[in-house]
Amino acid sequence: MRVVLNVIWLVLCGIWLAIGYALAALICFILIITIPFGIASLRMANFALWPFGRRVVDRPDAGGASLVGNILWIILAGWWLALGHLTTGIALCLTIIGIPLGLANFKLIPVSLMPLGKEIVDVDSPVPA
């Protein structure tokens, strides 16, 4: 079932969201000082391509630098990426078959706002302590 949902997701919205994350990463790599944001953005692009069967967890070793970085990320790029997830999620929830996809979009909003200090793991993997 996960594969079917991921394929439908990829066709309807995953590719476009991943392109948005990749563009944000490209801008971050060009600016050099924002390379950590670019790496986080590429991680989210990968998650946006194939989200079913994976989840986002907090990294136990994330510290204060992640908090400061997340605040900067929200100001620079996070708000428009979260807005993209919100609008796409609402549009998908208008159809019965799109409801699981819309819910997956809503699941991506927190990580699009605060990507630093997060890790993407399989649903079946244990929660890191």
mmCIF file of N, CA and C in Angstrom:
data_model
loop_
_atom_site.group_PDB
_atom_site.id
_atom_site.type_symbol
_atom_site.label_atom_id
_atom_site.label_comp_id
_atom_site.label_asym_id
_atom_site.label_seq_id
_atom_site.Cartn_x
_atom_site.Cartn_y
_atom_site.Cartn_z
ATOM 1 N N MET A 1 0.816 -1.191 0.000
ATOM 2 C CA MET A 1 0.000 0.000 0.000
ATOM 3 C C MET A 1 0.861 1.258 0.000
ATOM 4 N N ARG A 2 1.989 1.199 0.746
ATOM 5 C CA ARG A 2 2.880 2.363 0.791
ATOM 6 C C ARG A 2 3.404 2.712 -0.588
ATOM 7 N N VAL A 3 3.744 1.691 -1.370
ATOM 8 C CA VAL A 3 4.289 1.938 -2.706
ATOM 9 C C VAL A 3 3.248 2.628 -3.582
ATOM 10 N N VAL A 4 2.008 2.171 -3.522
ATOM 11 C CA VAL A 4 0.944 2.772 -4.327
ATOM 12 C C VAL A 4 0.742 4.230 -3.926
ATOM 13 N N LEU A 5 0.672 4.487 -2.618
ATOM 14 C CA LEU A 5 0.507 5.868 -2.153
ATOM 15 C C LEU A 5 1.694 6.730 -2.548
ATOM 16 N N ASN A 6 2.910 6.186 -2.455
ATOM 17 C CA ASN A 6 4.095 6.957 -2.836
ATOM 18 C C ASN A 6 4.106 7.282 -4.323
ATOM 19 N N VAL A 7 3.679 6.354 -5.161
ATOM 20 C CA VAL A 7 3.650 6.616 -6.605
ATOM 21 C C VAL A 7 2.612 7.685 -6.934
ATOM 22 N N ILE A 8 1.415 7.568 -6.337
ATOM 23 C CA ILE A 8 0.392 8.594 -6.555
ATOM 24 C C ILE A 8 0.882 9.942 -6.045
ATOM 25 N N TRP A 9 1.516 9.929 -4.879
ATOM 26 C CA TRP A 9 2.074 11.147 -4.290
ATOM 27 C C TRP A 9 3.099 11.770 -5.232
ATOM 28 N N LEU A 10 3.996 10.959 -5.754
ATOM 29 C CA LEU A 10 5.052 11.451 -6.630
ATOM 30 C C LEU A 10 4.467 12.138 -7.852
ATOM 31 N N VAL A 11 3.457 11.546 -8.441
ATOM 32 C CA VAL A 11 2.859 12.096 -9.653
ATOM 33 C C VAL A 11 2.085 13.384 -9.366
ATOM 34 N N LEU A 12 1.293 13.397 -8.286
ATOM 35 C CA LEU A 12 0.416 14.537 -8.040
ATOM 36 C C LEU A 12 1.132 15.745 -7.434
ATOM 37 N N CYS A 13 2.016 15.511 -6.467
ATOM 38 C CA CYS A 13 2.614 16.682 -5.826
ATOM 39 C C CYS A 13 4.058 16.492 -5.373
ATOM 40 N N GLY A 14 4.513 15.274 -5.234
ATOM 41 C CA GLY A 14 5.849 15.043 -4.698
ATOM 42 C C GLY A 14 6.961 15.642 -5.534
ATOM 43 N N ILE A 15 6.856 15.516 -6.842
ATOM 44 C CA ILE A 15 7.916 16.034 -7.708
ATOM 45 C C ILE A 15 7.997 17.545 -7.613
ATOM 46 N N TRP A 16 6.829 18.208 -7.523
ATOM 47 C CA TRP A 16 6.832 19.681 -7.466
ATOM 48 C C TRP A 16 7.368 20.186 -6.132
ATOM 49 N N LEU A 17 7.002 19.523 -5.047
ATOM 50 C CA LEU A 17 7.523 19.917 -3.744
ATOM 51 C C LEU A 17 9.023 19.648 -3.657
ATOM 52 N N ALA A 18 9.469 18.541 -4.214
ATOM 53 C CA ALA A 18 10.900 18.227 -4.207
ATOM 54 C C ALA A 18 11.678 19.254 -5.026
ATOM 55 N N ILE A 19 11.099 19.701 -6.132
ATOM 56 C CA ILE A 19 11.763 20.743 -6.927
ATOM 57 C C ILE A 19 11.873 22.034 -6.121
ATOM 58 N N GLY A 20 10.830 22.369 -5.364
ATOM 59 C CA GLY A 20 10.889 23.555 -4.500
ATOM 60 C C GLY A 20 11.992 23.449 -3.468
ATOM 61 N N TYR A 21 12.107 22.287 -2.844
ATOM 62 C CA TYR A 21 13.178 22.074 -1.871
ATOM 63 C C TYR A 21 14.548 22.106 -2.543
ATOM 64 N N ALA A 22 14.647 21.540 -3.739
ATOM 65 C CA ALA A 22 15.928 21.543 -4.453
ATOM 66 C C ALA A 22 16.338 22.963 -4.852
ATOM 67 N N LEU A 23 15.374 23.784 -5.242
ATOM 68 C CA LEU A 23 15.687 25.185 -5.558
ATOM 69 C C LEU A 23 16.161 25.931 -4.318
ATOM 70 N N ALA A 24 15.505 25.684 -3.196
ATOM 71 C CA ALA A 24 15.951 26.303 -1.945
ATOM 72 C C ALA A 24 17.367 25.835 -1.603
ATOM 73 N N ALA A 25 17.661 24.560 -1.822
ATOM 74 C CA ALA A 25 19.004 24.034 -1.557
ATOM 75 C C ALA A 25 20.025 24.678 -2.479
ATOM 76 N N LEU A 26 19.676 24.832 -3.744
ATOM 77 C CA LEU A 26 20.589 25.446 -4.697
ATOM 78 C C LEU A 26 20.939 26.878 -4.285
ATOM 79 N N ILE A 27 19.942 27.627 -3.878
ATOM 80 C CA ILE A 27 20.196 29.000 -3.417
ATOM 81 C C ILE A 27 21.084 28.985 -2.186
ATOM 82 N N CYS A 28 20.828 28.060 -1.276
ATOM 83 C CA CYS A 28 21.653 27.965 -0.063
ATOM 84 C C CYS A 28 23.089 27.575 -0.393
ATOM 85 N N PHE A 29 23.294 26.695 -1.368
ATOM 86 C CA PHE A 29 24.653 26.308 -1.746
ATOM 87 C C PHE A 29 25.389 27.448 -2.433
ATOM 88 N N ILE A 30 24.680 28.240 -3.204
ATOM 89 C CA ILE A 30 25.307 29.379 -3.885
ATOM 90 C C ILE A 30 25.791 30.412 -2.871
ATOM 91 N N LEU A 31 25.034 30.614 -1.809
ATOM 92 C CA LEU A 31 25.386 31.612 -0.798
ATOM 93 C C LEU A 31 26.488 31.144 0.158
ATOM 94 N N ILE A 32 26.964 29.958 0.028
ATOM 95 C CA ILE A 32 28.055 29.309 0.756
ATOM 96 C C ILE A 32 27.856 29.272 2.274
ATOM 97 N N ILE A 33 27.578 30.373 2.913
ATOM 98 C CA ILE A 33 27.428 30.371 4.363
ATOM 99 C C ILE A 33 26.190 29.600 4.812
ATOM 100 N N THR A 34 25.263 29.390 3.901
ATOM 101 C CA THR A 34 24.024 28.691 4.227
ATOM 102 C C THR A 34 24.033 27.236 3.756
ATOM 103 N N ILE A 35 25.200 26.668 3.575
ATOM 104 C CA ILE A 35 25.308 25.278 3.128
ATOM 105 C C ILE A 35 24.592 24.299 4.070
ATOM 106 N N PRO A 36 24.647 24.463 5.408
ATOM 107 C CA PRO A 36 23.875 23.545 6.258
ATOM 108 C C PRO A 36 22.370 23.571 5.953
ATOM 109 N N PHE A 37 21.852 24.735 5.592
ATOM 110 C CA PHE A 37 20.448 24.822 5.198
ATOM 111 C C PHE A 37 20.213 24.070 3.899
ATOM 112 N N GLY A 38 21.154 24.139 2.983
ATOM 113 C CA GLY A 38 21.033 23.429 1.717
ATOM 114 C C GLY A 38 21.008 21.923 1.917
ATOM 115 N N ILE A 39 21.842 21.432 2.822
ATOM 116 C CA ILE A 39 21.854 20.000 3.123
ATOM 117 C C ILE A 39 20.517 19.573 3.724
ATOM 118 N N ALA A 40 19.997 20.371 4.652
ATOM 119 C CA ALA A 40 18.695 20.058 5.247
ATOM 120 C C ALA A 40 17.590 20.102 4.194
ATOM 121 N N SER A 41 17.686 21.042 3.275
ATOM 122 C CA SER A 41 16.683 21.163 2.230
ATOM 123 C C SER A 41 16.714 19.954 1.294
ATOM 124 N N LEU A 42 17.896 19.457 0.970
ATOM 125 C CA LEU A 42 17.984 18.255 0.140
ATOM 126 C C LEU A 42 17.433 17.027 0.868
ATOM 127 N N ARG A 43 17.648 16.973 2.171
ATOM 128 C CA ARG A 43 17.086 15.883 2.967
ATOM 129 C C ARG A 43 15.552 15.932 2.910
ATOM 130 N N MET A 44 15.005 17.143 2.988
ATOM 131 C CA MET A 44 13.548 17.289 2.905
ATOM 132 C C MET A 44 13.032 17.009 1.499
ATOM 133 N N ALA A 45 13.818 17.336 0.473
ATOM 134 C CA ALA A 45 13.418 17.021 -0.902
ATOM 135 C C ALA A 45 13.291 15.513 -1.076
ATOM 136 N N ASN A 46 14.226 14.777 -0.511
ATOM 137 C CA ASN A 46 14.166 13.315 -0.557
ATOM 138 C C ASN A 46 12.919 12.806 0.160
ATOM 139 N N PHE A 47 12.608 13.393 1.299
ATOM 140 C CA PHE A 47 11.426 12.996 2.063
ATOM 141 C C PHE A 47 10.151 13.376 1.308
ATOM 142 N N ALA A 48 10.157 14.517 0.638
ATOM 143 C CA ALA A 48 8.976 14.959 -0.115
ATOM 144 C C ALA A 48 8.720 14.091 -1.339
ATOM 145 N N LEU A 49 9.745 13.434 -1.854
ATOM 146 C CA LEU A 49 9.545 12.548 -3.000
ATOM 147 C C LEU A 49 8.861 11.242 -2.617
ATOM 148 N N TRP A 50 9.165 10.707 -1.432
ATOM 149 C CA TRP A 50 8.698 9.373 -1.052
ATOM 150 C C TRP A 50 8.373 9.366 0.443
ATOM 151 N N PRO A 51 7.285 10.019 0.890
ATOM 152 C CA PRO A 51 7.063 10.205 2.331
ATOM 153 C C PRO A 51 6.411 9.037 3.069
ATOM 154 N N PHE A 52 5.648 8.197 2.371
ATOM 155 C CA PHE A 52 4.926 7.135 3.071
ATOM 156 C C PHE A 52 5.894 6.034 3.479
ATOM 157 N N GLY A 53 5.800 5.639 4.743
ATOM 158 C CA GLY A 53 6.702 4.627 5.278
ATOM 159 C C GLY A 53 7.907 5.228 5.978
ATOM 160 N N ARG A 54 7.954 6.563 6.025
ATOM 161 C CA ARG A 54 9.038 7.241 6.743
ATOM 162 C C ARG A 54 8.439 8.291 7.662
ATOM 163 N N ARG A 55 9.212 8.695 8.657
ATOM 164 C CA ARG A 55 8.752 9.718 9.593
ATOM 165 C C ARG A 55 9.924 10.586 10.025
ATOM 166 N N VAL A 56 9.608 11.696 10.632
ATOM 167 C CA VAL A 56 10.613 12.647 11.090
ATOM 168 C C VAL A 56 10.717 12.549 12.604
ATOM 169 N N VAL A 57 11.939 12.438 13.102
ATOM 170 C CA VAL A 57 12.185 12.399 14.546
ATOM 171 C C VAL A 57 13.232 13.452 14.885
ATOM 172 N N ASP A 58 13.205 13.893 16.136
ATOM 173 C CA ASP A 58 14.213 14.842 16.613
ATOM 174 C C ASP A 58 15.523 14.115 16.846
ATOM 175 N N ARG A 59 16.603 14.778 16.451
ATOM 176 C CA ARG A 59 17.925 14.213 16.726
ATOM 177 C C ARG A 59 18.290 14.518 18.170
ATOM 178 N N PRO A 60 18.762 13.533 18.913
ATOM 179 C CA PRO A 60 19.080 13.777 20.323
ATOM 180 C C PRO A 60 20.301 14.680 20.515
ATOM 181 N N ASP A 61 21.156 14.775 19.509
ATOM 182 C CA ASP A 61 22.360 15.586 19.656
ATOM 183 C C ASP A 61 22.186 17.013 19.138
ATOM 184 N N ALA A 62 20.969 17.397 18.747
ATOM 185 C CA ALA A 62 20.720 18.750 18.254
ATOM 186 C C ALA A 62 20.746 19.724 19.426
ATOM 187 N N GLY A 63 21.396 20.849 19.221
ATOM 188 C CA GLY A 63 21.539 21.813 20.304
ATOM 189 C C GLY A 63 21.000 23.180 19.950
ATOM 190 N N GLY A 64 21.596 24.174 20.572
ATOM 191 C CA GLY A 64 21.168 25.553 20.393
ATOM 192 C C GLY A 64 21.401 26.088 18.993
ATOM 193 N N ALA A 65 22.434 25.573 18.319
ATOM 194 C CA ALA A 65 22.701 26.026 16.958
ATOM 195 C C ALA A 65 21.556 25.638 16.025
ATOM 196 N N SER A 66 20.946 24.497 16.274
ATOM 197 C CA SER A 66 19.790 24.085 15.471
ATOM 198 C C SER A 66 18.621 25.038 15.672
ATOM 199 N N LEU A 67 18.421 25.499 16.900
ATOM 200 C CA LEU A 67 17.341 26.446 17.182
ATOM 201 C C LEU A 67 17.559 27.757 16.446
ATOM 202 N N VAL A 68 18.761 28.282 16.516
ATOM 203 C CA VAL A 68 19.082 29.537 15.813
ATOM 204 C C VAL A 68 18.958 29.344 14.308
ATOM 205 N N GLY A 69 19.459 28.221 13.814
ATOM 206 C CA GLY A 69 19.357 27.933 12.389
ATOM 207 C C GLY A 69 17.917 27.786 11.928
ATOM 208 N N ASN A 70 17.084 27.160 12.760
ATOM 209 C CA ASN A 70 15.677 27.012 12.406
ATOM 210 C C ASN A 70 14.960 28.352 12.358
ATOM 211 N N ILE A 71 15.304 29.252 13.244
ATOM 212 C CA ILE A 71 14.702 30.593 13.220
ATOM 213 C C ILE A 71 15.077 31.306 11.928
ATOM 214 N N LEU A 72 16.341 31.219 11.552
ATOM 215 C CA LEU A 72 16.770 31.818 10.280
ATOM 216 C C LEU A 72 16.087 31.146 9.092
ATOM 217 N N TRP A 73 15.956 29.822 9.147
ATOM 218 C CA TRP A 73 15.322 29.086 8.055
ATOM 219 C C TRP A 73 13.867 29.512 7.876
ATOM 220 N N ILE A 74 13.135 29.673 8.991
ATOM 221 C CA ILE A 74 11.732 30.095 8.900
ATOM 222 C C ILE A 74 11.635 31.437 8.187
ATOM 223 N N ILE A 75 12.525 32.353 8.526
ATOM 224 C CA ILE A 75 12.491 33.691 7.927
ATOM 225 C C ILE A 75 12.852 33.641 6.449
ATOM 226 N N LEU A 76 13.867 32.861 6.087
ATOM 227 C CA LEU A 76 14.376 32.866 4.717
ATOM 228 C C LEU A 76 13.593 31.978 3.757
ATOM 229 N N ALA A 77 13.238 30.772 4.161
ATOM 230 C CA ALA A 77 12.640 29.845 3.202
ATOM 231 C C ALA A 77 11.512 29.001 3.769
ATOM 232 N N GLY A 78 11.489 28.769 5.054
ATOM 233 C CA GLY A 78 10.543 27.831 5.631
ATOM 234 C C GLY A 78 9.093 28.219 5.471
ATOM 235 N N TRP A 79 8.800 29.495 5.552
ATOM 236 C CA TRP A 79 7.403 29.913 5.496
ATOM 237 C C TRP A 79 6.779 29.633 4.139
ATOM 238 N N TRP A 80 7.539 29.854 3.044
ATOM 239 C CA TRP A 80 6.922 29.618 1.731
ATOM 240 C C TRP A 80 6.858 28.141 1.395
ATOM 241 N N LEU A 81 7.785 27.342 1.912
ATOM 242 C CA LEU A 81 7.692 25.899 1.717
ATOM 243 C C LEU A 81 6.510 25.327 2.512
ATOM 244 N N ALA A 82 6.322 25.807 3.738
ATOM 245 C CA ALA A 82 5.178 25.368 4.544
ATOM 246 C C ALA A 82 3.868 25.807 3.892
ATOM 247 N N LEU A 83 3.846 26.983 3.316
ATOM 248 C CA LEU A 83 2.656 27.457 2.612
ATOM 249 C C LEU A 83 2.348 26.570 1.406
ATOM 250 N N GLY A 84 3.378 26.111 0.717
ATOM 251 C CA GLY A 84 3.186 25.181 -0.392
ATOM 252 C C GLY A 84 2.582 23.871 0.067
ATOM 253 N N HIS A 85 3.049 23.360 1.209
ATOM 254 C CA HIS A 85 2.473 22.131 1.761
ATOM 255 C C HIS A 85 1.024 22.348 2.187
ATOM 256 N N LEU A 86 0.738 23.500 2.772
ATOM 257 C CA LEU A 86 -0.613 23.780 3.230
ATOM 258 C C LEU A 86 -1.593 23.869 2.061
ATOM 259 N N THR A 87 -1.232 24.621 1.038
ATOM 260 C CA THR A 87 -2.140 24.768 -0.101
ATOM 261 C C THR A 87 -2.306 23.459 -0.862
ATOM 262 N N THR A 88 -1.220 22.732 -1.041
ATOM 263 C CA THR A 88 -1.311 21.440 -1.722
ATOM 264 C C THR A 88 -2.124 20.447 -0.898
ATOM 265 N N GLY A 89 -1.948 20.453 0.418
ATOM 266 C CA GLY A 89 -2.702 19.558 1.287
ATOM 267 C C GLY A 89 -4.192 19.853 1.259
ATOM 268 N N ILE A 90 -4.548 21.131 1.271
ATOM 269 C CA ILE A 90 -5.966 21.495 1.207
ATOM 270 C C ILE A 90 -6.557 21.072 -0.130
ATOM 271 N N ALA A 91 -5.827 21.319 -1.216
ATOM 272 C CA ALA A 91 -6.326 20.936 -2.542
ATOM 273 C C ALA A 91 -6.504 19.425 -2.650
ATOM 274 N N LEU A 92 -5.577 18.659 -2.096
ATOM 275 C CA LEU A 92 -5.688 17.206 -2.167
ATOM 276 C C LEU A 92 -6.820 16.672 -1.305
ATOM 277 N N CYS A 93 -7.105 17.325 -0.193
ATOM 278 C CA CYS A 93 -8.167 16.858 0.694
ATOM 279 C C CYS A 93 -9.560 17.108 0.127
ATOM 280 N N LEU A 94 -9.655 17.818 -0.972
ATOM 281 C CA LEU A 94 -10.954 18.063 -1.595
ATOM 282 C C LEU A 94 -11.501 16.826 -2.304
ATOM 283 N N THR A 95 -10.642 15.845 -2.569
ATOM 284 C CA THR A 95 -11.090 14.609 -3.194
ATOM 285 C C THR A 95 -10.905 13.459 -2.201
ATOM 286 N N ILE A 96 -11.703 12.433 -2.351
ATOM 287 C CA ILE A 96 -11.628 11.303 -1.424
ATOM 288 C C ILE A 96 -10.296 10.578 -1.554
ATOM 289 N N ILE A 97 -9.842 10.353 -2.774
ATOM 290 C CA ILE A 97 -8.578 9.637 -2.959
ATOM 291 C C ILE A 97 -7.378 10.485 -2.532
ATOM 292 N N GLY A 98 -7.564 11.795 -2.496
ATOM 293 C CA GLY A 98 -6.460 12.680 -2.136
ATOM 294 C C GLY A 98 -6.312 12.913 -0.651
ATOM 295 N N ILE A 99 -7.251 12.457 0.166
ATOM 296 C CA ILE A 99 -7.182 12.718 1.611
ATOM 297 C C ILE A 99 -5.908 12.176 2.251
ATOM 298 N N PRO A 100 -5.482 10.924 1.981
ATOM 299 C CA PRO A 100 -4.219 10.477 2.592
ATOM 300 C C PRO A 100 -3.025 11.307 2.122
ATOM 301 N N LEU A 101 -3.078 11.765 0.877
ATOM 302 C CA LEU A 101 -1.992 12.582 0.352
ATOM 303 C C LEU A 101 -1.998 13.963 0.996
ATOM 304 N N GLY A 102 -3.185 14.513 1.206
ATOM 305 C CA GLY A 102 -3.285 15.797 1.887
ATOM 306 C C GLY A 102 -2.780 15.716 3.314
ATOM 307 N N LEU A 103 -3.113 14.632 3.992
ATOM 308 C CA LEU A 103 -2.626 14.442 5.364
ATOM 309 C C LEU A 103 -1.105 14.306 5.395
ATOM 310 N N ALA A 104 -0.547 13.665 4.377
ATOM 311 C CA ALA A 104 0.920 13.568 4.294
ATOM 312 C C ALA A 104 1.528 14.949 4.088
ATOM 313 N N ASN A 105 0.854 15.812 3.330
ATOM 314 C CA ASN A 105 1.336 17.175 3.159
ATOM 315 C C ASN A 105 1.332 17.920 4.482
ATOM 316 N N PHE A 106 0.276 17.741 5.256
ATOM 317 C CA PHE A 106 0.219 18.400 6.560
ATOM 318 C C PHE A 106 1.311 17.867 7.492
ATOM 319 N N LYS A 107 1.688 16.597 7.315
ATOM 320 C CA LYS A 107 2.755 15.995 8.109
ATOM 321 C C LYS A 107 4.114 16.631 7.784
ATOM 322 N N LEU A 108 4.252 17.151 6.569
ATOM 323 C CA LEU A 108 5.512 17.754 6.148
ATOM 324 C C LEU A 108 5.669 19.209 6.589
ATOM 325 N N ILE A 109 4.606 19.843 7.050
ATOM 326 C CA ILE A 109 4.681 21.256 7.426
ATOM 327 C C ILE A 109 5.665 21.505 8.572
ATOM 328 N N PRO A 110 5.624 20.755 9.679
ATOM 329 C CA PRO A 110 6.585 21.048 10.756
ATOM 330 C C PRO A 110 8.044 20.916 10.334
ATOM 331 N N VAL A 111 8.361 19.906 9.533
ATOM 332 C CA VAL A 111 9.752 19.739 9.106
ATOM 333 C C VAL A 111 10.145 20.790 8.073
ATOM 334 N N SER A 112 9.191 21.300 7.313
ATOM 335 C CA SER A 112 9.523 22.357 6.362
ATOM 336 C C SER A 112 9.781 23.680 7.086
ATOM 337 N N LEU A 113 9.175 23.854 8.242
ATOM 338 C CA LEU A 113 9.423 25.063 9.025
ATOM 339 C C LEU A 113 10.717 24.973 9.837
ATOM 340 N N MET A 114 11.001 23.810 10.404
ATOM 341 C CA MET A 114 12.172 23.652 11.264
ATOM 342 C C MET A 114 12.923 22.369 10.911
ATOM 343 N N PRO A 115 13.752 22.386 9.862
ATOM 344 C CA PRO A 115 14.403 21.157 9.400
ATOM 345 C C PRO A 115 15.665 20.766 10.167
ATOM 346 N N LEU A 116 16.299 21.710 10.807
ATOM 347 C CA LEU A 116 17.557 21.404 11.481
ATOM 348 C C LEU A 116 17.289 20.709 12.806
ATOM 349 N N GLY A 117 18.089 19.719 13.104
ATOM 350 C CA GLY A 117 17.899 18.937 14.317
ATOM 351 C C GLY A 117 16.882 17.827 14.147
ATOM 352 N N LYS A 118 16.520 17.532 12.910
ATOM 353 C CA LYS A 118 15.564 16.463 12.611
ATOM 354 C C LYS A 118 16.255 15.384 11.795
ATOM 355 N N GLU A 119 15.693 14.190 11.863
ATOM 356 C CA GLU A 119 16.210 13.063 11.106
ATOM 357 C C GLU A 119 15.027 12.303 10.512
ATOM 358 N N ILE A 120 15.181 11.818 9.295
ATOM 359 C CA ILE A 120 14.130 11.062 8.625
ATOM 360 C C ILE A 120 14.474 9.585 8.730
ATOM 361 N N VAL A 121 13.567 8.820 9.319
ATOM 362 C CA VAL A 121 13.797 7.392 9.546
ATOM 363 C C VAL A 121 12.607 6.599 9.024
ATOM 364 N N ASP A 122 12.804 5.292 8.871
ATOM 365 C CA ASP A 122 11.708 4.412 8.485
ATOM 366 C C ASP A 122 10.698 4.322 9.625
ATOM 367 N N VAL A 123 9.453 4.115 9.280
ATOM 368 C CA VAL A 123 8.401 3.983 10.277
ATOM 369 C C VAL A 123 8.662 2.797 11.189
ATOM 370 N N ASP A 124 9.242 1.739 10.649
ATOM 371 C CA ASP A 124 9.477 0.515 11.410
ATOM 372 C C ASP A 124 10.697 0.600 12.326
ATOM 373 N N SER A 125 11.551 1.603 12.149
ATOM 374 C CA SER A 125 12.749 1.695 12.976
ATOM 375 C C SER A 125 12.392 2.212 14.373
ATOM 376 N N PRO A 126 13.172 1.826 15.384
ATOM 377 C CA PRO A 126 12.874 2.278 16.736
ATOM 378 C C PRO A 126 13.158 3.773 16.890
ATOM 379 N N VAL A 127 12.475 4.382 17.826
ATOM 380 C CA VAL A 127 12.657 5.811 18.109
ATOM 381 C C VAL A 127 14.007 5.982 18.796
ATOM 382 N N PRO A 128 14.865 6.925 18.291
ATOM 383 C CA PRO A 128 16.153 7.138 18.962
ATOM 384 C C PRO A 128 15.964 7.720 20.350
ATOM 385 N N ALA A 129 16.807 7.274 21.262
ATOM 386 C CA ALA A 129 16.681 7.746 22.656
ATOM 387 C C ALA A 129 17.441 9.019 22.891
#
